[in-house]
Coordinates of C-alpha atoms in Angstrom, one line a residue:
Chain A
X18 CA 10.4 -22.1 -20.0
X19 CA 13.8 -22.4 -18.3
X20 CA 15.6 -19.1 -17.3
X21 CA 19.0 -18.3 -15.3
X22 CA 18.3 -16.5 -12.3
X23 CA 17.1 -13.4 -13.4
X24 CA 17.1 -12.2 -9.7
X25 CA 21.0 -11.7 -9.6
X26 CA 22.1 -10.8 -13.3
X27 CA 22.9 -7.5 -13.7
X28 CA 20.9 -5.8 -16.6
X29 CA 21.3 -2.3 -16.3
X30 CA 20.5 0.6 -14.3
X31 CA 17.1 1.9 -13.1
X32 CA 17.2 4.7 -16.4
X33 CA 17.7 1.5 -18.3
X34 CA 14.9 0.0 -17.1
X35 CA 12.7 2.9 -17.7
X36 CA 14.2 3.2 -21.2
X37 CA 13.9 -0.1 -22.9
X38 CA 10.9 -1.7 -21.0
X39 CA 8.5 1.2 -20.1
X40 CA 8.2 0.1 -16.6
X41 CA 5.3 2.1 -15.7
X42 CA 2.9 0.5 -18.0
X43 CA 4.2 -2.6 -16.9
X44 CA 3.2 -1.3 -13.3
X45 CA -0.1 -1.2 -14.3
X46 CA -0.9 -4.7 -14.4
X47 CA 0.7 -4.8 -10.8
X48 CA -1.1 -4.7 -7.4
X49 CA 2.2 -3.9 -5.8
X50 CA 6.0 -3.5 -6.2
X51 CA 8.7 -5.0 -4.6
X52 CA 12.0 -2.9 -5.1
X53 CA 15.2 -5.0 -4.0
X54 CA 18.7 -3.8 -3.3
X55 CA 20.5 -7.0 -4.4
X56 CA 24.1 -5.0 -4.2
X57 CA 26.8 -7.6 -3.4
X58 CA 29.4 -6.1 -1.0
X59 CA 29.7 -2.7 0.6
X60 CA 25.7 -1.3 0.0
X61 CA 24.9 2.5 -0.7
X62 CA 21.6 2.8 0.8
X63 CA 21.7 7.1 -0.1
X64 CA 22.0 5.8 -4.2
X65 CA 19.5 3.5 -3.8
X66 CA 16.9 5.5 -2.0
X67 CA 17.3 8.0 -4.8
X68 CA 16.1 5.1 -7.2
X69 CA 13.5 4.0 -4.8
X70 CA 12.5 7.7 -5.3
X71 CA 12.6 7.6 -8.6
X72 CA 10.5 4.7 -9.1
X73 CA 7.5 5.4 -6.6
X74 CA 7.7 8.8 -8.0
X75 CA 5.5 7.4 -11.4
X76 CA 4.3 3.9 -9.9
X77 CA 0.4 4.8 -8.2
X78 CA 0.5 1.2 -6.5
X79 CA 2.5 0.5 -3.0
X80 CA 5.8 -0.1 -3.2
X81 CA 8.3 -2.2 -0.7
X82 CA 11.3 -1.6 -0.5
X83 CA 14.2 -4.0 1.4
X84 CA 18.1 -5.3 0.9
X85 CA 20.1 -3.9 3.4
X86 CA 18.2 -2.9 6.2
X87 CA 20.3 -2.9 8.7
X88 CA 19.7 0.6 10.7
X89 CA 16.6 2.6 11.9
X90 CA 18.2 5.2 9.9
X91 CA 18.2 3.0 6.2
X92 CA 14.7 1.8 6.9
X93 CA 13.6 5.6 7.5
X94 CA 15.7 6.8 4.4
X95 CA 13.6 4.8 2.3
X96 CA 10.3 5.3 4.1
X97 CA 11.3 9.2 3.0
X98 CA 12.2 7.9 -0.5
X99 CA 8.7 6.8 -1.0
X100 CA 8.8 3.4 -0.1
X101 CA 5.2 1.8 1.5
X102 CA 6.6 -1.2 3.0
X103 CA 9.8 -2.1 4.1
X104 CA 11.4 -6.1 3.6
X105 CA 13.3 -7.2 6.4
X106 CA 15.3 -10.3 6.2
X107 CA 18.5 -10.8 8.2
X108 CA 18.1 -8.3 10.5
X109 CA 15.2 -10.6 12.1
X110 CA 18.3 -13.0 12.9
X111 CA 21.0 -10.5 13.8
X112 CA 18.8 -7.8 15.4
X113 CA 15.4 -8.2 16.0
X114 CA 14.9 -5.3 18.2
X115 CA 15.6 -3.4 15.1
X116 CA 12.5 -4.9 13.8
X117 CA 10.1 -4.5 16.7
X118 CA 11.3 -0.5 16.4
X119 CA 9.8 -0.8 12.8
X120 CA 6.5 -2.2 13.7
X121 CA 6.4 0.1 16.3
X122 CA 7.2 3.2 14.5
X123 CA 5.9 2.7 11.1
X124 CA 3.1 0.1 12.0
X125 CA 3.6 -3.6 11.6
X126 CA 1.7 -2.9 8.6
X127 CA 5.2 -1.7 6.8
X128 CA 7.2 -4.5 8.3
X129 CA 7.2 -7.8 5.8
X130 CA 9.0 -10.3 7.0
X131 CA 11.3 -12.2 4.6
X132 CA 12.3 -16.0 4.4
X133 CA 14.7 -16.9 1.8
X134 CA 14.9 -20.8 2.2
X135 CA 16.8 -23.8 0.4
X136 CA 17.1 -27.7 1.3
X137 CA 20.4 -28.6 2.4
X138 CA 22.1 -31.9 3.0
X139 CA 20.6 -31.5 6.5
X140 CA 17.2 -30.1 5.7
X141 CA 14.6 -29.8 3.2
X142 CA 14.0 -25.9 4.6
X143 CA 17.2 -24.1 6.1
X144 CA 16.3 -20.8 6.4
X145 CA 18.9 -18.8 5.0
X146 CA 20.2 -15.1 5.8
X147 CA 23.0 -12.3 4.2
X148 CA 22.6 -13.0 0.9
X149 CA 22.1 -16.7 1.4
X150 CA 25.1 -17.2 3.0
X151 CA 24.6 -18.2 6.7
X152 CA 21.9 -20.1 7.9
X153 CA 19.9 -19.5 11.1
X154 CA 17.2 -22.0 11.5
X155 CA 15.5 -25.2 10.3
X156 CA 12.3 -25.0 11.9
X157 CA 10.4 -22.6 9.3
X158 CA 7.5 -22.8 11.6
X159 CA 8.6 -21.7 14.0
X160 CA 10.7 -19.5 12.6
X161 CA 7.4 -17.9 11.1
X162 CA 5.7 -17.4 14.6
X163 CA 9.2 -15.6 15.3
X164 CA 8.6 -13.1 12.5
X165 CA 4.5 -12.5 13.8
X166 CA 6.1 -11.8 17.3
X167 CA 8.7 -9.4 16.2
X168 CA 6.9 -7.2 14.2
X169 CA 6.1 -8.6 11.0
X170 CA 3.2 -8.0 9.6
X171 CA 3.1 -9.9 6.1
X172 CA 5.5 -12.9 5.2
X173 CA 7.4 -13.3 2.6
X174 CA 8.7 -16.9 1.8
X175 CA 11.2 -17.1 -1.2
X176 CA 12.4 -20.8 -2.5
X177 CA 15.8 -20.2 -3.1
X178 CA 16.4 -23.2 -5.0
X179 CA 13.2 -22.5 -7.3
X180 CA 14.0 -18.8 -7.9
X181 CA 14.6 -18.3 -11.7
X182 CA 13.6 -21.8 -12.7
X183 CA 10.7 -21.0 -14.0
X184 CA 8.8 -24.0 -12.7
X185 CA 6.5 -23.2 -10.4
X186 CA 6.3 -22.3 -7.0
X187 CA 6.7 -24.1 -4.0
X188 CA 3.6 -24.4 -2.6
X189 CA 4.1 -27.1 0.1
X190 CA 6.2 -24.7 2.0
X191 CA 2.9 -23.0 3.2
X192 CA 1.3 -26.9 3.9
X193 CA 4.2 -27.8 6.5
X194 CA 3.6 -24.8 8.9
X195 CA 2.3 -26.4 12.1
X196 CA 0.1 -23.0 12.5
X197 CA -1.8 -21.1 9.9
X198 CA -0.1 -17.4 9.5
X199 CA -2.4 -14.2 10.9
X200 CA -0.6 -12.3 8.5
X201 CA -0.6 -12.0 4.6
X202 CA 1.8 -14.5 3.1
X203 CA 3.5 -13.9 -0.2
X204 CA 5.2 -16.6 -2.3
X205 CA 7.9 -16.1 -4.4
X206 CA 10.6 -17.6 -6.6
X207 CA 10.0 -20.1 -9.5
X208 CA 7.0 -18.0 -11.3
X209 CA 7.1 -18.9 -15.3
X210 CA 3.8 -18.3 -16.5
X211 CA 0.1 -17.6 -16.0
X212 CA -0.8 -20.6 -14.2
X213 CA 2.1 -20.7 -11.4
X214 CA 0.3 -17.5 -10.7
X215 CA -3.2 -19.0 -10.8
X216 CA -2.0 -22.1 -8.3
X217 CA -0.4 -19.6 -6.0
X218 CA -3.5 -17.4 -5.6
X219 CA -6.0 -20.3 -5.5
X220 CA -4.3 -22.0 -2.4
X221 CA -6.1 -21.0 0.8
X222 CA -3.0 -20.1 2.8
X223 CA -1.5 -17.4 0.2
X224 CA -2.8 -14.3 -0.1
X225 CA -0.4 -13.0 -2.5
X226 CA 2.5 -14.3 -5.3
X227 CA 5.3 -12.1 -6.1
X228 CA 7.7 -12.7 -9.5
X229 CA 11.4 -10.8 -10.4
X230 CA 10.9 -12.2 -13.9
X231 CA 10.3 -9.8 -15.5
X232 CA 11.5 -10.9 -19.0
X233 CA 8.3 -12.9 -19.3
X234 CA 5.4 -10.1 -18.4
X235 CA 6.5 -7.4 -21.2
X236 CA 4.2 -5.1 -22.7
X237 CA 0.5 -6.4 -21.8
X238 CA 1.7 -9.2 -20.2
X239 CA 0.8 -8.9 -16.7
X240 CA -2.5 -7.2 -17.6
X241 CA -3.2 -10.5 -20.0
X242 CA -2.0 -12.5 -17.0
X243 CA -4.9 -10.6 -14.9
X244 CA -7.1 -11.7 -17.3
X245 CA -6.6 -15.4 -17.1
X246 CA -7.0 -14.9 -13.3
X247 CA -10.0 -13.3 -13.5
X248 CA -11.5 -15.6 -15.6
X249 CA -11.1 -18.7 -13.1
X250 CA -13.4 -16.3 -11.0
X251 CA -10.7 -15.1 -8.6
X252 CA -12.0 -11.6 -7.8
X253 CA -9.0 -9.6 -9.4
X254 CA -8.6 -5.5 -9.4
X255 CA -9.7 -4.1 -12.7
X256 CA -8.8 -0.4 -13.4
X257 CA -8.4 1.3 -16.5
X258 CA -5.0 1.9 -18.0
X259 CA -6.0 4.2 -19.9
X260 CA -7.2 6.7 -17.5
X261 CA -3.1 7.6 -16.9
X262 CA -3.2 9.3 -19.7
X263 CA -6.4 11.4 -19.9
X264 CA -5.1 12.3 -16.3
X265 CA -1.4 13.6 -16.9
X266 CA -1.5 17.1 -16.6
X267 CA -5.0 17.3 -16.6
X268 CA -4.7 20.4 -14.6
X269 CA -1.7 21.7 -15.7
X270 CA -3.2 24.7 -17.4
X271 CA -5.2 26.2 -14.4
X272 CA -2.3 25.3 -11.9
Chain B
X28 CA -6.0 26.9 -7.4
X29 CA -4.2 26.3 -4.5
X30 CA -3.7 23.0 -3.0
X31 CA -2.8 22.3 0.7
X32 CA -1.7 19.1 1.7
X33 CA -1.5 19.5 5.9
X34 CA 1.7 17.7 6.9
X35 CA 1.1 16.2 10.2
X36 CA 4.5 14.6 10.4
X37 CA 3.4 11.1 11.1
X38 CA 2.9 9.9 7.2
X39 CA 4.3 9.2 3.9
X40 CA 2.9 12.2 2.2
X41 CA 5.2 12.1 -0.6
X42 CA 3.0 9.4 -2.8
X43 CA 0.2 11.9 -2.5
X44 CA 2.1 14.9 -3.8
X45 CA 3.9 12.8 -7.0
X46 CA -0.3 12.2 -7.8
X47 CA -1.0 15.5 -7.8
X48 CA 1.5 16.5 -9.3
X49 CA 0.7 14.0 -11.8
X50 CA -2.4 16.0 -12.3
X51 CA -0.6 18.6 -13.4
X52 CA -0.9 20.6 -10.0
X53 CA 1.9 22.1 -7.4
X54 CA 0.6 21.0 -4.1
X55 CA 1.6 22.8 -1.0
X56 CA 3.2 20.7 1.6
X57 CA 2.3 22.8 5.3
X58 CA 1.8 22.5 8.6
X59 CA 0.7 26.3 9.1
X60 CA -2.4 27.2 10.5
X61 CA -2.7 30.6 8.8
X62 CA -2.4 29.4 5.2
X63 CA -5.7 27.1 4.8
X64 CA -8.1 29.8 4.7
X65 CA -6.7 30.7 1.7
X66 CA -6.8 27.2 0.1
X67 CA -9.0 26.0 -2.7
X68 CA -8.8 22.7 -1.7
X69 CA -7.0 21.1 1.3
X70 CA -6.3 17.1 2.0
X71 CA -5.7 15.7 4.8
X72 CA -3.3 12.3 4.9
X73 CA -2.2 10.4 7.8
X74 CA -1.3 6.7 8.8
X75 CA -1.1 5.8 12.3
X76 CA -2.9 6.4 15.5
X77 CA -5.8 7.5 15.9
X78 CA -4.7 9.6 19.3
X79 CA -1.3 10.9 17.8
X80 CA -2.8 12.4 15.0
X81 CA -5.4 14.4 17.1
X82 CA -2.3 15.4 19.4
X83 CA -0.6 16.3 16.2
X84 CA -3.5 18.6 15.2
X85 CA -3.8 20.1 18.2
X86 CA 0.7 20.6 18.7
X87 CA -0.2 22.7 15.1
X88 CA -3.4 24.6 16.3
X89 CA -4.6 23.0 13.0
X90 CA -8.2 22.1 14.5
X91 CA -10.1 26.0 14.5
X92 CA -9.0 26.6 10.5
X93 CA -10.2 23.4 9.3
X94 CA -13.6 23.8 10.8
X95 CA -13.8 26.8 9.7
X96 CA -12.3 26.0 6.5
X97 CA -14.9 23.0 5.9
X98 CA -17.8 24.3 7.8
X99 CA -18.0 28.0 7.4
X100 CA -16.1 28.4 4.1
X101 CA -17.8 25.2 2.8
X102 CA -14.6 24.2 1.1
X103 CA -13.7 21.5 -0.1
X104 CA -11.8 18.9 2.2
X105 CA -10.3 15.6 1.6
X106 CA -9.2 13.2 4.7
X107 CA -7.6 9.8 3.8
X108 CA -7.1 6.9 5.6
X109 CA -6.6 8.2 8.7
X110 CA -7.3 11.8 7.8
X111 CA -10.7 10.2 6.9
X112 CA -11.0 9.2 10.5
X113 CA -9.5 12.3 12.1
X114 CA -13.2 14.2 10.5
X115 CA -15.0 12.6 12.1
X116 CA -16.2 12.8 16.1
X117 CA -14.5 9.5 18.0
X118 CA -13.0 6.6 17.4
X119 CA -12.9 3.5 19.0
X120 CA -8.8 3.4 18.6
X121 CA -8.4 6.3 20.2
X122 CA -9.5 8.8 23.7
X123 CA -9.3 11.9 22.4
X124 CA -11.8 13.7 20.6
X125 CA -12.1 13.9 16.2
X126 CA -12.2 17.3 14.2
X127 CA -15.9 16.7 15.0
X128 CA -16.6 17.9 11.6
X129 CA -19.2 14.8 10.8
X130 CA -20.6 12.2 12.5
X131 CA -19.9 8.6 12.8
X132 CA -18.0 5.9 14.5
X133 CA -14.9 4.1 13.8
X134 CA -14.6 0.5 15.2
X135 CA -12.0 -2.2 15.2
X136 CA -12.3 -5.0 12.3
X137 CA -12.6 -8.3 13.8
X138 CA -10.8 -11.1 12.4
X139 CA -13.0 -14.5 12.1
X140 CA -11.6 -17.8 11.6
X141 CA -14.8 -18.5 9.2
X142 CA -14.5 -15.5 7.4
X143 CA -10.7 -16.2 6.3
X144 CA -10.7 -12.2 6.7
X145 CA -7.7 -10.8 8.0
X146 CA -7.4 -8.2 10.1
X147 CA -5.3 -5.6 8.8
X148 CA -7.4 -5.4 5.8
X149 CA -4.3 -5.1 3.6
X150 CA -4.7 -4.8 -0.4
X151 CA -6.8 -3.6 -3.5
X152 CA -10.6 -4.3 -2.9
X153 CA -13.8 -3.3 -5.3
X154 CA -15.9 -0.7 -3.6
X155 CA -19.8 -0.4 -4.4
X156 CA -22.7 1.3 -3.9
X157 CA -21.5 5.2 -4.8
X158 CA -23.7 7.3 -7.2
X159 CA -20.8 8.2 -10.3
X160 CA -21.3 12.4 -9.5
X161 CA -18.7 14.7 -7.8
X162 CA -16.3 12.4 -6.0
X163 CA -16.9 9.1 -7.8
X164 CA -17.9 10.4 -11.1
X165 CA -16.2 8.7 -13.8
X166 CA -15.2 5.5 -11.3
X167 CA -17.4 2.7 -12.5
X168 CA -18.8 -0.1 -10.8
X169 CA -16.9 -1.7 -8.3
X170 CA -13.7 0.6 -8.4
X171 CA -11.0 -1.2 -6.8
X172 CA -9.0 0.8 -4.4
X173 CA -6.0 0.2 -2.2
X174 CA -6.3 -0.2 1.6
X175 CA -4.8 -0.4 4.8
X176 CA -6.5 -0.2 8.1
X177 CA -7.4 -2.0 11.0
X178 CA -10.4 0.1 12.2
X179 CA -13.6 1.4 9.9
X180 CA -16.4 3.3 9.8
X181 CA -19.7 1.1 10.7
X182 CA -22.3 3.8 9.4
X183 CA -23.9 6.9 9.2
X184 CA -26.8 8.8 10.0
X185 CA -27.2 11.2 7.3
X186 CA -27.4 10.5 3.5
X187 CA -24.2 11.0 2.2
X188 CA -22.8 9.9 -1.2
X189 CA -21.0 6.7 0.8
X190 CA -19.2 3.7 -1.1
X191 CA -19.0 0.7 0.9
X192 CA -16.4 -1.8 0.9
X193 CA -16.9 -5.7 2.6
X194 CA -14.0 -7.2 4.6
X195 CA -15.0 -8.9 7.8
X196 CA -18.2 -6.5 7.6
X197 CA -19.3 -4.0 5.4
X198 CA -18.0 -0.4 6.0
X199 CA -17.9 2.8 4.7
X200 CA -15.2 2.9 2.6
X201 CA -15.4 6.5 1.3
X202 CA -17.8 9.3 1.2
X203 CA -18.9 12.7 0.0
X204 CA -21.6 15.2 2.2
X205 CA -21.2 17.9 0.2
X206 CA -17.6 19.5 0.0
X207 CA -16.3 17.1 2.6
X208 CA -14.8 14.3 1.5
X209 CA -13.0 11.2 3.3
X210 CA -11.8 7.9 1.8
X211 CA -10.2 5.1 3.9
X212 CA -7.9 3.6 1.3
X213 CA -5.3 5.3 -0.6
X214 CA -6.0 7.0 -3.9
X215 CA -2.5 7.9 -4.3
X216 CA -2.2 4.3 -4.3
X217 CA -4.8 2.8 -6.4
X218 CA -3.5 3.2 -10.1
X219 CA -5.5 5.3 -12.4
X220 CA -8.9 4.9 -10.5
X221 CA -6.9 6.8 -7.0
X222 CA -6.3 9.3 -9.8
X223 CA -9.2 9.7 -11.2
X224 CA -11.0 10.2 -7.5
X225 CA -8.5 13.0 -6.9
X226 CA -9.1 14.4 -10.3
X227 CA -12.3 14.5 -9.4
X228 CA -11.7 16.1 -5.9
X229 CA -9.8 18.8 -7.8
X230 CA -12.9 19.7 -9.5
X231 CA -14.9 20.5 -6.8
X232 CA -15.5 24.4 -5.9

């Protein structure tokens, strides 16, 4: 299936969200959670912590949070809103100090790195930063071992030009890399159904795939799409949905 | 019931009260000393070092109520991830000494090229080899938890109610002796099966 980019069309606020699509039972067919700030222009880090706080309120998984990093401050703001992880993009090209500080504070363990990438009339892979706007590299390898040495400790590699296309990921982006990555690397951008998923997982280099399409995993979806995983013999983690809600309030009486 | 979550100041303790308060409890959030005797149950959360959460302890004189909280009061006591570690007597991460309040040592997991293991052990893995009473009662086989850690516990003496987790190695990925409890991952992170353990650690008396 074709789709417009789902990552940048506006489709309501968070309430909205929670409202029409009953988020949290779609969380439960999640491992984790990425939560982006995708804000064009001036960003309100304060307003969007309070959504991150929101969100990881109700959501029992890890959650990683990124757009905008820019200050200790903002990444500790959303540490305090709840978030598990932090996403760091740009600020590996305009301040990687700023990234080192994370590791070092929070454990590289919070820090994923970030690489949004597109081909260009130059190159196949221009790594790409603020909002896809400037570019900072063409050598992804080695832009890769720049992450590792600055802090990051998963990767995060996003096709720009396969994001909402819905037709498949890139998965040679993992096969160019002169060296194998220490750290976890998640793929993301062009997931459309069960079996992008299923290619991602079974290559050897990815540890983890990653989809803002939401519109196609509602309802069951992503617990179905577990399912089909599971059955290729990937080892996948099971837990029982139902358990959330013979455990709401289960103690509410004695408290 | 009163619920103590010690705030050391070195973790996101927030995740663990929005599940407990999911359970329908009002968790205390404290660093005080005086207030733990009185608890009915007190966890213990902390990411980090291994040394700075010791020094943390000992900046809050927290060390002398918890043992006797856990050992004379026999109540019950929860560590994760590295309040797992921080029960125990050493570490190899660290210099300075554990709560001491069971035995057991923590060592570095070793990343092997053969293995394809990496080191942080990052993600949800199954667990096995837990009898389903107390703490893992209601868990099933091969509960899947959420982790994140770089060192583990290699073994212990005694014969505790232990689930065991293989990443690089086996290791002890959680375990009950008694009313002390400690679980390397994070239940507050683990959908409705981290629930369900803490559910479950509620119920102890």
């Amino acid at each position: 299936m074709l789709s417009r980019n789902f990552r940048l069309q506006a489709v309501g606020t968070i309430d909205w969200l929670f409202n029409n699509y009953d988020f949290l039972n779609v969380s439960h067919g999640l491992d984790e959670l990425i939560v982006l700030d995708v804000s064009k222009g001036v960003r309100n880090p304060e307003a969007f912590g309070a959504v991150v706080s929101h969100i990881a309120s109700r959501c029992f998984i890890p959650v990683t949070v990124g757009g905008g990093i820019t200050s200790f401050d903002i990444a500790q703001g959303f540490m305090r809103s709840g978030a598990d992880k932090l996403l760091v993009n740009s600020a590996f090209a305009n301040d990687a100090g700023l990234c080192r500080a994370l590791a070092e504070h929070f454990g590289r363990q919070c820090v994923v790195g970030g690489i949004d990438y597109k081909a260009t009339p130059q190159s196949s892979q221009a790594i790409m930063i603020d909002n896809g706007t400037r570019e900072v590299s063409t050598d992804l390898s080695g832009w890769v071992e720049f992450l590792q040495e600055n802090g990051a400790g998963e990767i995060l590699f996003q096709s720009v030009d396969q994001d909402g296309t819905g037709m498949g990921l890139d998965l040679s982006v993992v096969d160019g890399l002169r060296h194998r990555p220490e750290v976890p690397c998640i793929l993301m951008g062009g997931i459309g159904k069960a079996d992008h998923i299923i290619a991602g997982l079974q290559h050897p280099t990815i540890d983890a795939v990653a989809t803002a399409n939401l519109y196609n995993f509602i309802g069951s979806a992503f617990l179905d799409v577990r399912k089909s995983i599971a059955e290729t013999g990937m080892e996948m983690a099971r837990w029982n949905s139902c358990e959330y809600v013979a455990l709401h309030n289960k103690f509410a009486t004695s408290a | 019931m009163k619920i103590l979550v010690i705030d050391l100041s070195t973790s996101n303790i927030r995740s663990l009260t929005s599940a407990l308060i999911y359970l329908g409890v009002q968790p205390v959030v404290t660093s005080d000393p005086s207030v733990i005797e009185s608890a009915s149950h007190v966890i213990l959360p902390g990411v980090g070092a291994f040394d700075t959460g010791m020094k943390r302890i000992a900046e809050l004189s927290l060390g002398i109520p918890l043992r006797t909280y856990a050992l004379e009061q026999q109540r019950p006591l929860l560590g994760v991830c590295l309040g797992m570690q921080l029960l125990f007597n050493e570490s190899e991460e660290g210099r300075l000494s554990g709560l001491g309040l069971v035995s057991g040592q923590f060592r570095k997991l070793k990343s092997t090229y053969q293995s394809m293991h990496k080191v942080p052990h990052v993600g949800f893995s199954p667990v096995y080899g837990y009898r389903e009473t107390d703490l893992f009662k209601g868990i099933g086989p091969k509960g899947c938890f959420y982790f994140t850690h770089s060192y583990a516990l290699q073994g212990i003496e005694e014969d505790w109610n232990v689930a065991l987790c293989d990443h690089v190695q086996p290791f002890v990925a959680a375990f009950q002796k008694r009313k002390i409890c400690g679980v390397q991952f994070h239940p507050e992170k683990s959908q409705s099966t981290g629930l369900r353990l803490l559910s479950n650690f509620l119920e102890l008396v």
